[in-house]
Tab-separated table of N, CA and C in Angstrom:
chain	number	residue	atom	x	y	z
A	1	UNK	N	0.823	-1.195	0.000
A	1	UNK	CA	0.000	0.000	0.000
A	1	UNK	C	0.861	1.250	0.000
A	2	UNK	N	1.715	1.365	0.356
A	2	UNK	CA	2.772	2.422	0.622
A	2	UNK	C	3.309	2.562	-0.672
A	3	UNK	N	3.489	1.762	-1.538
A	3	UNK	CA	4.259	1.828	-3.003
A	3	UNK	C	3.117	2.683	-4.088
A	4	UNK	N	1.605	2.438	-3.440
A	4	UNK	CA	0.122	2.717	-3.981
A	4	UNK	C	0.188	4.363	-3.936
A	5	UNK	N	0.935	4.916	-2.679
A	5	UNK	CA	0.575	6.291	-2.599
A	5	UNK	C	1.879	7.110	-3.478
A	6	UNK	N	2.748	6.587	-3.094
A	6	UNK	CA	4.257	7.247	-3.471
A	6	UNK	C	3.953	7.028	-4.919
A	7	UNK	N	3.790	6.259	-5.638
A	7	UNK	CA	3.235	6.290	-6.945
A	7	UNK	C	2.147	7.164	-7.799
A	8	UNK	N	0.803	7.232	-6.932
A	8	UNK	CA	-0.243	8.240	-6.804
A	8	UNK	C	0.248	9.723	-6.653
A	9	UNK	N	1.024	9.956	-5.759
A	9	UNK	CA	1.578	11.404	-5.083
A	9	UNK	C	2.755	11.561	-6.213
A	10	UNK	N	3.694	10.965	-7.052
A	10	UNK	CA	4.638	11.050	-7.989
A	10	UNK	C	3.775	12.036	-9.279
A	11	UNK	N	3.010	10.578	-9.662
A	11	UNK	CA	2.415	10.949	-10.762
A	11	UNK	C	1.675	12.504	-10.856
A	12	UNK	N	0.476	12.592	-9.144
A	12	UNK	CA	0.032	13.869	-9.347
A	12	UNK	C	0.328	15.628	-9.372
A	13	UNK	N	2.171	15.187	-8.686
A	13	UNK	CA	3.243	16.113	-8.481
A	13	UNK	C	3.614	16.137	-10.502
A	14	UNK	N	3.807	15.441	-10.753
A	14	UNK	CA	4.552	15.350	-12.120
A	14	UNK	C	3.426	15.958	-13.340
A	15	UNK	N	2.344	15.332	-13.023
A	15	UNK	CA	1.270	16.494	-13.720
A	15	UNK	C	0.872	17.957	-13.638
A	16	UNK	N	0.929	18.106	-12.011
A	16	UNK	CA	0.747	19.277	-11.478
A	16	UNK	C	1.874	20.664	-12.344
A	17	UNK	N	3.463	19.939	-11.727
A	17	UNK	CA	4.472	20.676	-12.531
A	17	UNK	C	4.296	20.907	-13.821
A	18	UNK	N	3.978	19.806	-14.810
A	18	UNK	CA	3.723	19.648	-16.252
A	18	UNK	C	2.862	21.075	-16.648
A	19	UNK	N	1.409	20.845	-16.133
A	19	UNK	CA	0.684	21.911	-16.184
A	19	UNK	C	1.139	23.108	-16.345
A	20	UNK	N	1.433	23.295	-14.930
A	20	UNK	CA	2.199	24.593	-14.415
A	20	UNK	C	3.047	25.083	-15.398
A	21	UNK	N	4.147	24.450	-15.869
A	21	UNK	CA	5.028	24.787	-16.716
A	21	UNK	C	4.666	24.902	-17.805
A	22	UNK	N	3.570	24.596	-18.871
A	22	UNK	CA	2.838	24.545	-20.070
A	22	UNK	C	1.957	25.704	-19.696
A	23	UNK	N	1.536	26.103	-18.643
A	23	UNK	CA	0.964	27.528	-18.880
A	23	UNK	C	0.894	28.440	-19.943
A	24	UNK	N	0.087	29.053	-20.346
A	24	UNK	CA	0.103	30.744	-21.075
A	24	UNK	C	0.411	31.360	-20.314
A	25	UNK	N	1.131	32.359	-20.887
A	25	UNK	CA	1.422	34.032	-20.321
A	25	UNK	C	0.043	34.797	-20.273
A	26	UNK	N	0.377	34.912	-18.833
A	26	UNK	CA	-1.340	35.506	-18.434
A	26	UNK	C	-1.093	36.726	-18.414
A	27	UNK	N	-1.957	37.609	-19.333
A	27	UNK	CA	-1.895	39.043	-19.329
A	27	UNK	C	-2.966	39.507	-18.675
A	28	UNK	N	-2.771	40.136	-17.411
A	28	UNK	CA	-3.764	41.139	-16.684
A	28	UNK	C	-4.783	42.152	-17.663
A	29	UNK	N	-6.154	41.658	-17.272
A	29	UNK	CA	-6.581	43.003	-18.025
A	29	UNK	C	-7.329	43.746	-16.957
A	30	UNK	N	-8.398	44.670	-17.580
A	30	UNK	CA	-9.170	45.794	-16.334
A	30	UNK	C	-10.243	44.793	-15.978
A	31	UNK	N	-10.960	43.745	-16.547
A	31	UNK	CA	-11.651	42.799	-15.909
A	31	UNK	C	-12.000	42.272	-14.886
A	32	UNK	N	-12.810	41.860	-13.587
A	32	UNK	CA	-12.819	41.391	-12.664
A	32	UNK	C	-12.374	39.943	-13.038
A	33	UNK	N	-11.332	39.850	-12.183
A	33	UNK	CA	-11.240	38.146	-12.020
A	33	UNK	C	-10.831	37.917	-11.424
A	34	UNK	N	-12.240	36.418	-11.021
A	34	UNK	CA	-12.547	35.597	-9.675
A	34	UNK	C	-11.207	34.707	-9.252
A	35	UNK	N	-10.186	34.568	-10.536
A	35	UNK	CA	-9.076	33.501	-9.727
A	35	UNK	C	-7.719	33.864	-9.494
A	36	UNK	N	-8.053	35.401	-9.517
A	36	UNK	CA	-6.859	36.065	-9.320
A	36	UNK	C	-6.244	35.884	-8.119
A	37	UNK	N	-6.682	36.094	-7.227
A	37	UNK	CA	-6.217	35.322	-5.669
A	37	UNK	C	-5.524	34.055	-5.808
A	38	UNK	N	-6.247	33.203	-6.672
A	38	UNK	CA	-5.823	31.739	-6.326
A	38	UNK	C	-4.554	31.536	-7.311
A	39	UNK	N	-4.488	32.203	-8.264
A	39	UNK	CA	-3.550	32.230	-9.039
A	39	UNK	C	-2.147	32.798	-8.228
A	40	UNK	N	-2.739	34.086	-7.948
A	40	UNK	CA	-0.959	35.036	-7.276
A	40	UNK	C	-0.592	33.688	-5.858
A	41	UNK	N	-1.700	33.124	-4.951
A	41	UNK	CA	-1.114	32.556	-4.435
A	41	UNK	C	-0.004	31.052	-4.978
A	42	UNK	N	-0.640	30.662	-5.607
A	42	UNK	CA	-0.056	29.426	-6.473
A	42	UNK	C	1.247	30.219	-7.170
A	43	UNK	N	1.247	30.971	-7.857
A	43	UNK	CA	2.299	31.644	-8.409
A	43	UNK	C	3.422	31.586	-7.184
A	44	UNK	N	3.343	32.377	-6.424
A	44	UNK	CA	4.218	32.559	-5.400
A	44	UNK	C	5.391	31.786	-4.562
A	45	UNK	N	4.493	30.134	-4.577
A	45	UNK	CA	5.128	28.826	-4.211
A	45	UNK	C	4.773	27.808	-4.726
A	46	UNK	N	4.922	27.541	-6.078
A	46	UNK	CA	4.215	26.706	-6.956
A	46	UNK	C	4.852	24.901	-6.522
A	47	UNK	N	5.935	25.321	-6.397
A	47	UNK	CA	6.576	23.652	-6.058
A	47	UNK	C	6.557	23.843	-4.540
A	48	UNK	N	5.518	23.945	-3.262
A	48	UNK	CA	5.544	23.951	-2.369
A	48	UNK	C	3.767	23.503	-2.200
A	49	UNK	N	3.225	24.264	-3.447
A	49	UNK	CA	1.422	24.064	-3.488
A	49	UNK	C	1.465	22.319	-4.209
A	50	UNK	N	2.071	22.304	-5.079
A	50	UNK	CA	2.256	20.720	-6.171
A	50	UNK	C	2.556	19.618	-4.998
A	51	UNK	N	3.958	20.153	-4.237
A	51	UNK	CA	4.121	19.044	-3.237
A	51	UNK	C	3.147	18.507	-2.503
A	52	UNK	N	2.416	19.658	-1.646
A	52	UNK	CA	1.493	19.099	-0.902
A	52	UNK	C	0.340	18.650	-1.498
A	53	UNK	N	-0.340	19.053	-2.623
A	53	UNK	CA	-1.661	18.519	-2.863
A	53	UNK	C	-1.144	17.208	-3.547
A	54	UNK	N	0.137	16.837	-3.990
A	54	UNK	CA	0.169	15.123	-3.800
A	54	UNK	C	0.438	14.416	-2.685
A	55	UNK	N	1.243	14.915	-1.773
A	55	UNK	CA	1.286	14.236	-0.606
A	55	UNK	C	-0.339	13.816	-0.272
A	56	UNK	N	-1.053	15.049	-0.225
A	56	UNK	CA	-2.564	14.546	0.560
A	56	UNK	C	-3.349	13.531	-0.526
A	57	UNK	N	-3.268	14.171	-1.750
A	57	UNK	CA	-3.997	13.224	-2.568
A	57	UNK	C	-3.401	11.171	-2.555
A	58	UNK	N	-2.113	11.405	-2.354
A	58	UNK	CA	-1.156	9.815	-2.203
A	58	UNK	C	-1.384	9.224	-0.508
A	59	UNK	N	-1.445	10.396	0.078
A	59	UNK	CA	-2.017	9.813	1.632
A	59	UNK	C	-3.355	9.289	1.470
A	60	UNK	N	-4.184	9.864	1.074
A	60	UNK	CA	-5.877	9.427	1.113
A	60	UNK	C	-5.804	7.765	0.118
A	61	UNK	N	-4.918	7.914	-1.131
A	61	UNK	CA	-5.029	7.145	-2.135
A	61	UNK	C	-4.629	5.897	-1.224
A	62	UNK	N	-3.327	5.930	-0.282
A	62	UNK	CA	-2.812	4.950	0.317
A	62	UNK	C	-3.641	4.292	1.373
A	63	UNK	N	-4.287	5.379	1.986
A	63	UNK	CA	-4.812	4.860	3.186
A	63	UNK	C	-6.200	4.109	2.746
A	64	UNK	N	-6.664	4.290	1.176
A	64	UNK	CA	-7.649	3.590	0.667
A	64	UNK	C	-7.241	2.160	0.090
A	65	UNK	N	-5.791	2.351	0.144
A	65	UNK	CA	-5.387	0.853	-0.625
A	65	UNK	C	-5.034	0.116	0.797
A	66	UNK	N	-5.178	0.292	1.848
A	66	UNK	CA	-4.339	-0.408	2.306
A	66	UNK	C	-5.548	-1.759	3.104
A	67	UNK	N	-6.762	-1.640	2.339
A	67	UNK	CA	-7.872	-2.987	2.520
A	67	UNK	C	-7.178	-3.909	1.716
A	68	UNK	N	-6.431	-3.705	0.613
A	68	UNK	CA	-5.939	-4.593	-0.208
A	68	UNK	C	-5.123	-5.280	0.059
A	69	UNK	N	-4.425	-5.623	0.795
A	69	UNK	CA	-3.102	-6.692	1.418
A	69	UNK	C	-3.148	-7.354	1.502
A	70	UNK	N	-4.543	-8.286	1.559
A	70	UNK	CA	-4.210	-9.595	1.188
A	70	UNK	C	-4.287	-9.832	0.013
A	71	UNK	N	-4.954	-9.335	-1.049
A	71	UNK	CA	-4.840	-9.371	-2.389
A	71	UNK	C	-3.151	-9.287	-2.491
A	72	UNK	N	-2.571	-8.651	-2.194
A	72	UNK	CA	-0.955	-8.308	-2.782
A	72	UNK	C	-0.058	-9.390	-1.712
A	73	UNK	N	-0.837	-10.162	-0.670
A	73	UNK	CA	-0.088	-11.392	-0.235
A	73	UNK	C	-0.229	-12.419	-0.749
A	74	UNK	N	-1.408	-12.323	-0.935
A	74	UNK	CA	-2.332	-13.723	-1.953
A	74	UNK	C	-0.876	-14.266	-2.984
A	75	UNK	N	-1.233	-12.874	-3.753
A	75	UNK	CA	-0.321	-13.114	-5.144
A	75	UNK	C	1.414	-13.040	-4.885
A	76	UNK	N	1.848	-12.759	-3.691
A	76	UNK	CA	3.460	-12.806	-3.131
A	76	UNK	C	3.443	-13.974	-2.928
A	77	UNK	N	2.406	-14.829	-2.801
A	77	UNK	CA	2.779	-16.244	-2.245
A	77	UNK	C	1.925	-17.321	-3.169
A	78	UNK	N	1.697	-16.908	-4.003
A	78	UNK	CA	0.930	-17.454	-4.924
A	78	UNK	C	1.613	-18.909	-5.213
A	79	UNK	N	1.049	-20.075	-5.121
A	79	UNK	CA	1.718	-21.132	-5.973
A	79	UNK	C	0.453	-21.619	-6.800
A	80	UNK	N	1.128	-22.716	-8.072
A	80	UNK	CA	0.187	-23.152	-8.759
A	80	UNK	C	-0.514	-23.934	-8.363
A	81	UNK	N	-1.701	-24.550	-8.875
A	81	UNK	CA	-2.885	-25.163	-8.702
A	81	UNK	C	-2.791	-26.557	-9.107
A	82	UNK	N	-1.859	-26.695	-9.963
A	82	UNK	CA	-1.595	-27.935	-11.149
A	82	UNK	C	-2.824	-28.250	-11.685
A	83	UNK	N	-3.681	-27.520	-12.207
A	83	UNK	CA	-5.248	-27.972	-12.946
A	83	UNK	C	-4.938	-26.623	-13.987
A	84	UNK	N	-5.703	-26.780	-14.745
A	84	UNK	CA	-6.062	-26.076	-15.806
A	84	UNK	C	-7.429	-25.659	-16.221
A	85	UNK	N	-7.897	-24.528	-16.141
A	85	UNK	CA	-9.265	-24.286	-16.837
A	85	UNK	C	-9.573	-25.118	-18.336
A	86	UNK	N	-10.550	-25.595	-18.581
A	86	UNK	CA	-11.109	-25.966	-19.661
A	86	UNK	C	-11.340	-24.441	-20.543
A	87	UNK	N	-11.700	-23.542	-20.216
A	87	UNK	CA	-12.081	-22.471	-21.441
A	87	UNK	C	-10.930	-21.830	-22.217
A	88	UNK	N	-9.761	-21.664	-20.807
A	88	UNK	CA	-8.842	-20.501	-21.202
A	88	UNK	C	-7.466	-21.435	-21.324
A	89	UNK	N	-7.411	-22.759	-20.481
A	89	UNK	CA	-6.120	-23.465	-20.306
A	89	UNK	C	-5.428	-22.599	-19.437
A	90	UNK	N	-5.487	-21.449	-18.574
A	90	UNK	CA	-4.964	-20.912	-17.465
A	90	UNK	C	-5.027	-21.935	-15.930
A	91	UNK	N	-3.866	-22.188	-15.230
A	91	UNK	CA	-3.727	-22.746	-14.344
A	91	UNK	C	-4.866	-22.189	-13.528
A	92	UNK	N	-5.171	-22.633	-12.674
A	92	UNK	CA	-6.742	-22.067	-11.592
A	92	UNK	C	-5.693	-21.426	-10.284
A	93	UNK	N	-4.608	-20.969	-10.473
A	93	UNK	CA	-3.776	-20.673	-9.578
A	93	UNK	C	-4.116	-18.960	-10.032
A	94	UNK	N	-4.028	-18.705	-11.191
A	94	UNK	CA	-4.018	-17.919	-12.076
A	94	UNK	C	-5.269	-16.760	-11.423
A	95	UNK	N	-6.495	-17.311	-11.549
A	95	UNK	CA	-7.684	-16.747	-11.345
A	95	UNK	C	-7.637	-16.524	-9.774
A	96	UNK	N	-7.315	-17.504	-8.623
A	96	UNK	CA	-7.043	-17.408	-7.351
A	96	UNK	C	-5.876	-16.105	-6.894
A	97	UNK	N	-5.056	-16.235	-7.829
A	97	UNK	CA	-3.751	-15.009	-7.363
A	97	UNK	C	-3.685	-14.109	-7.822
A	98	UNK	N	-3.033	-14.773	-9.408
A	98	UNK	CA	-2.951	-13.551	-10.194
A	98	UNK	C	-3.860	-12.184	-10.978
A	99	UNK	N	-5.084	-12.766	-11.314
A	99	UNK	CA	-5.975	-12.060	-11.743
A	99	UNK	C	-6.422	-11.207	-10.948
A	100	UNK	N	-6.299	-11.632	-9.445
A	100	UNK	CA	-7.002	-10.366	-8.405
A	100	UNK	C	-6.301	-9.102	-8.007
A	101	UNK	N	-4.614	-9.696	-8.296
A	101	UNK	CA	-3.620	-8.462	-8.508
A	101	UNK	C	-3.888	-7.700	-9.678
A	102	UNK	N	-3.760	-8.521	-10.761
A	102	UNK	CA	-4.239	-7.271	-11.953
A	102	UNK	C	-5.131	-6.602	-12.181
A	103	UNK	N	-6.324	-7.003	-11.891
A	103	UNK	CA	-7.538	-6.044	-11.613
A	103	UNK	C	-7.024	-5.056	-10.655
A	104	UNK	N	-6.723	-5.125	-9.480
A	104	UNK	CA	-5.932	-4.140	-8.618
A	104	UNK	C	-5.123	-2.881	-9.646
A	105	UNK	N	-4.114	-3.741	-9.709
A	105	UNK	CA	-3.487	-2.543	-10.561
A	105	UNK	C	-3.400	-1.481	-11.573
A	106	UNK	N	-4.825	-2.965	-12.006
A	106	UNK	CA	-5.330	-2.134	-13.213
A	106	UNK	C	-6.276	-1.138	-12.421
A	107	UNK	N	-6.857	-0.758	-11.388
A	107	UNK	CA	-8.180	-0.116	-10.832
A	107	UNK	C	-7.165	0.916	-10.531
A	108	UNK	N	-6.041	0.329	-10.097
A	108	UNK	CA	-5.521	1.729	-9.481
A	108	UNK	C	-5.361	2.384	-10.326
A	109	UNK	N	-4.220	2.017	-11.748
A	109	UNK	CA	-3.626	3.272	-13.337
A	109	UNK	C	-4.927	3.705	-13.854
A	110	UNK	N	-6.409	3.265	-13.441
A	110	UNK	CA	-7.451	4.390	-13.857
A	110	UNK	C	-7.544	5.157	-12.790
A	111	UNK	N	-7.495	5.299	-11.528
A	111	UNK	CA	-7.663	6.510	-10.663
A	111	UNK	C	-6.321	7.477	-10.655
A	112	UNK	N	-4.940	6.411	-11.056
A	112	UNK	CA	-3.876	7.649	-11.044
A	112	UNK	C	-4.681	8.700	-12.252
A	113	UNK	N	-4.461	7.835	-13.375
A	113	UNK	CA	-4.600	8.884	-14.748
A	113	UNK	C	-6.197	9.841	-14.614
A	114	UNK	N	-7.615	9.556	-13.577
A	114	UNK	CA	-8.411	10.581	-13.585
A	114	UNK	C	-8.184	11.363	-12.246
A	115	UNK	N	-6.834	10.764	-11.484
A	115	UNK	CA	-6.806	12.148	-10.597
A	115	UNK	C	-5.867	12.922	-11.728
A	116	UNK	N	-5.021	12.805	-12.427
A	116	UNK	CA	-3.982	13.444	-13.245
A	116	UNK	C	-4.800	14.218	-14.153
A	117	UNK	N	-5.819	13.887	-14.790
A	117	UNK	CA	-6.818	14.391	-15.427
A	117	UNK	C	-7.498	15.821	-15.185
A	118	UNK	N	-8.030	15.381	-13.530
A	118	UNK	CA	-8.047	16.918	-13.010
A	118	UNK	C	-7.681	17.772	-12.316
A	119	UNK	N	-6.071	17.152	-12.468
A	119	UNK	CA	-5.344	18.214	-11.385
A	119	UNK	C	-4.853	18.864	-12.809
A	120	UNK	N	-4.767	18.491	-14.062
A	120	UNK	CA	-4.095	19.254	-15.554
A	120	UNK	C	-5.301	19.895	-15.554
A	121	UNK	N	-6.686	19.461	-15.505
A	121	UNK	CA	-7.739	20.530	-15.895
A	121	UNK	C	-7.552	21.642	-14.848
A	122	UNK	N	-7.461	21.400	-13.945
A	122	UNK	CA	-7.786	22.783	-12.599
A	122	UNK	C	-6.609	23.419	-12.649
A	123	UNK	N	-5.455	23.151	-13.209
A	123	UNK	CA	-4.397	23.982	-13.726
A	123	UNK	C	-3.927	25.067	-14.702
A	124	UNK	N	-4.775	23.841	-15.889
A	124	UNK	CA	-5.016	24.689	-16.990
A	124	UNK	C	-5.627	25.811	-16.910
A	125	UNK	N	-7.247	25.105	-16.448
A	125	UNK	CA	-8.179	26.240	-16.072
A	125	UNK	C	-7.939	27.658	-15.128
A	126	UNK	N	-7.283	27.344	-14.141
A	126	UNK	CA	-6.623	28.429	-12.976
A	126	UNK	C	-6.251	29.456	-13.813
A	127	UNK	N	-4.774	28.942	-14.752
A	127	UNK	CA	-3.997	30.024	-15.529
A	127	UNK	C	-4.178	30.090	-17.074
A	128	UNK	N	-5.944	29.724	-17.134
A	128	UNK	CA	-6.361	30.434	-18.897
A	128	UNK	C	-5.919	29.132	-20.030
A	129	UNK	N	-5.280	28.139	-19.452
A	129	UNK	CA	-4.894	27.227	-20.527
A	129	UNK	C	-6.444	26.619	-21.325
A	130	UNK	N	-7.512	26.477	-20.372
A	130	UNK	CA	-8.825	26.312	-20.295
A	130	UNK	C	-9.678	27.653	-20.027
A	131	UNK	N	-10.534	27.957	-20.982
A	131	UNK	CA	-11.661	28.685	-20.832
A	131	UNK	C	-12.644	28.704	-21.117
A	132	UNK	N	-13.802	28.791	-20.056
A	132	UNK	CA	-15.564	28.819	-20.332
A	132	UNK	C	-15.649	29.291	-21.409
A	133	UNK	N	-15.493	31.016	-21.135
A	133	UNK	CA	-16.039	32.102	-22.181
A	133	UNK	C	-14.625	33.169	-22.894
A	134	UNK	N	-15.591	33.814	-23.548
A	134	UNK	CA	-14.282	34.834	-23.624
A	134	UNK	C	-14.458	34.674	-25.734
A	135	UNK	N	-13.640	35.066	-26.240
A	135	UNK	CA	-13.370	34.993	-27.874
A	135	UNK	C	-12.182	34.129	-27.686
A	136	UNK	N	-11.978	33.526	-29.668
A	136	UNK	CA	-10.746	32.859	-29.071
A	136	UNK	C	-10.861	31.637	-29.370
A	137	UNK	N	-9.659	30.781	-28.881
A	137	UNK	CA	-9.502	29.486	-28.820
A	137	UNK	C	-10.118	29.160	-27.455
A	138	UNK	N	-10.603	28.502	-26.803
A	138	UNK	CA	-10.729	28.065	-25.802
A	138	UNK	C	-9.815	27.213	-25.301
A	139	UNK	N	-8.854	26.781	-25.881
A	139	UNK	CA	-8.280	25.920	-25.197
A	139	UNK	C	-6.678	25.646	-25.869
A	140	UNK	N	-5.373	25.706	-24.989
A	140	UNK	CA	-3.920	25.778	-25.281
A	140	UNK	C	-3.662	24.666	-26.022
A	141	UNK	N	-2.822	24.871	-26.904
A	141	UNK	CA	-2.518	23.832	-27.295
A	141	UNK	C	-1.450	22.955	-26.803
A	142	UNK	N	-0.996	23.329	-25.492
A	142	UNK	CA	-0.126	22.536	-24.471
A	142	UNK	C	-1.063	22.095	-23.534
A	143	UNK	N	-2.535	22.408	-23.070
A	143	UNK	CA	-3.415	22.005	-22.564
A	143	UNK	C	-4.133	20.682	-23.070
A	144	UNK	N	-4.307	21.261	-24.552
A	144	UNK	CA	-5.093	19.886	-25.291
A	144	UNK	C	-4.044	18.898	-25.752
A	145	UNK	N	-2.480	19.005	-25.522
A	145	UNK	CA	-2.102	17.852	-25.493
A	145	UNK	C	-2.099	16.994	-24.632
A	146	UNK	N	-1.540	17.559	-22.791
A	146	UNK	CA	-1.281	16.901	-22.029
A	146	UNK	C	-3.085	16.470	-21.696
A	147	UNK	N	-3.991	17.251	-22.021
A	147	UNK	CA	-5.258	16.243	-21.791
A	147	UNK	C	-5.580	15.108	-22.716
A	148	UNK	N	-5.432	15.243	-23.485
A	148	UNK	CA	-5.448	14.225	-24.817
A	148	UNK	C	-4.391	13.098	-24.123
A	149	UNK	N	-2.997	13.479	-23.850
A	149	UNK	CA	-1.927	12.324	-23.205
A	149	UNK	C	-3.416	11.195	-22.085
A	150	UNK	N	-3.494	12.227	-21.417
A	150	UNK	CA	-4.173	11.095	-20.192
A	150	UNK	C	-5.397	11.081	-20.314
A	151	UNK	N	-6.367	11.423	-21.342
A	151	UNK	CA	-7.319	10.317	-22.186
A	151	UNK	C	-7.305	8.594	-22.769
A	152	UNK	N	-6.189	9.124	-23.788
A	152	UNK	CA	-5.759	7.914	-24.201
A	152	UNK	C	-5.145	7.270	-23.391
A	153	UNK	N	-4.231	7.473	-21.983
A	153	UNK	CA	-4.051	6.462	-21.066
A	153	UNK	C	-5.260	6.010	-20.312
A	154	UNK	N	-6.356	7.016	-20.394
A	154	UNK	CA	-7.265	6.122	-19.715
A	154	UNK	C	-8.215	5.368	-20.436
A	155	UNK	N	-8.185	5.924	-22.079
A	155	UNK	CA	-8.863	4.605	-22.686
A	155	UNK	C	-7.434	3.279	-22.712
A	156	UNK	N	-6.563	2.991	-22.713
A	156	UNK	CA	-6.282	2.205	-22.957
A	156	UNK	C	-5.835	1.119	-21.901
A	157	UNK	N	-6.175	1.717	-20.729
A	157	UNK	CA	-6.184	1.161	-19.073
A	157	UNK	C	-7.365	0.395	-18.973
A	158	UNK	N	-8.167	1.496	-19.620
A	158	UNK	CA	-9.802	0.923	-20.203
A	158	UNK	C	-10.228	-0.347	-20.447
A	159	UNK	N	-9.204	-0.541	-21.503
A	159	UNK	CA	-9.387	-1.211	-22.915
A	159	UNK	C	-8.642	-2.667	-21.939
A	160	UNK	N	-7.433	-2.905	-21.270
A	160	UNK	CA	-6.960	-3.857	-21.047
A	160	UNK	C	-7.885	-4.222	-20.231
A	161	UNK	N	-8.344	-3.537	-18.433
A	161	UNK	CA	-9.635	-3.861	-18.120
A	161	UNK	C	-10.743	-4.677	-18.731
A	162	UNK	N	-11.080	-4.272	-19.699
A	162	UNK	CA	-12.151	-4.958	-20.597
A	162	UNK	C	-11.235	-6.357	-20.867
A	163	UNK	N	-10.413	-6.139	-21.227
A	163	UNK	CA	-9.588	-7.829	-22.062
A	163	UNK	C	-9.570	-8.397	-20.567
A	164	UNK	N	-9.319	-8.184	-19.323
A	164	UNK	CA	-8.904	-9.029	-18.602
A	164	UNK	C	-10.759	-9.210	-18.099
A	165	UNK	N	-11.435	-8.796	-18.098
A	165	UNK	CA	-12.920	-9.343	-17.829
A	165	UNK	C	-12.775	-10.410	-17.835
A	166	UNK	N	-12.760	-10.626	-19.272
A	166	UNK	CA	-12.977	-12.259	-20.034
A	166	UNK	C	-12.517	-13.221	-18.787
A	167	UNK	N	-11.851	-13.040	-18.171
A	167	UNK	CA	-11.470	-14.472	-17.410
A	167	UNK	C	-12.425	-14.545	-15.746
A	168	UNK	N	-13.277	-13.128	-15.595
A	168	UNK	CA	-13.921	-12.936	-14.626
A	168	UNK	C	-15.431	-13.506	-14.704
């Protein structure tokens, strides 16, 4: 469970920065705006705000994985079954150990990639990379890549999910 958060808290630090650094140059205008506060503060200590909102987000993530341990002992001590399924020809050791780890892991690389998802949106969005209204593009084109990046990781986290069904 501890490997669950430091992994979680990596990834959402490494997006956070990503963001941050893919920013637009935000030009002040005479406009009221509501995220000006939240912006100058973030501005100010940006790798001090990134650190902590993964620490907390990898603490919560951890302290949610840590029902899972016997799943991740199960499969540390896993031996075979010496039988074989009739459908798949997978040892029945397979479905007992291994399969309950990969579903795991696989459950977890979809919650890393949709917390990563909206810590790049609430980033973007903060500093204009994302916008409601306004003329314009609505949206950076360093924004719509790194969202596009962790789309397609989450369809394709998706997609293996779905393939490993079959044996459920």
């Amino acid at each position: 469970a501890a490997s669950d958060w430091y992994a979680v808290g990596v990834m959402v630090f490494l997006s956070l920065t990503a963001a941050y650094r893919s920013r637009p140059f935000f030009v002040p205008t005479d406009e009221v705006d509501p995220l000006a506060p939240y912006r100058a503060i973030i501005s100010g200590r940006p790798r001090v705000i990134a650190i902590t909102v993964a620490v907390i987000v990898g603490l919560i993530c951890g302290l949610s994985a840590q029902g899972s341990w016997t799943t991740v002992q199960l499969w540390l001590n896993s031996t075979p079954f010496g039988q074989t399924d009739a459908q798949f020809g997978n040892d029945i050791g397979f479905y007992v150990f291994d399969l309950p780890m990969i579903e795991m892991i696989l459950s977890w690389l979809f919650v890393i990639t949709a917390l990563c998802f909206f810590a790049v949106l609430a980033v973007q969005y903060l500093f204009g990379g994302v916008r409601i209204s306004g003329p314009g593009r609505k949206i950076t084109s360093a924004a719509t890549l790194q969202l596009s990046l962790l789309i397609g990781a989450f369809v394709l986290v998706k997609a293996v999910q779905y393939w490993f069904d079959q044996y459920g």
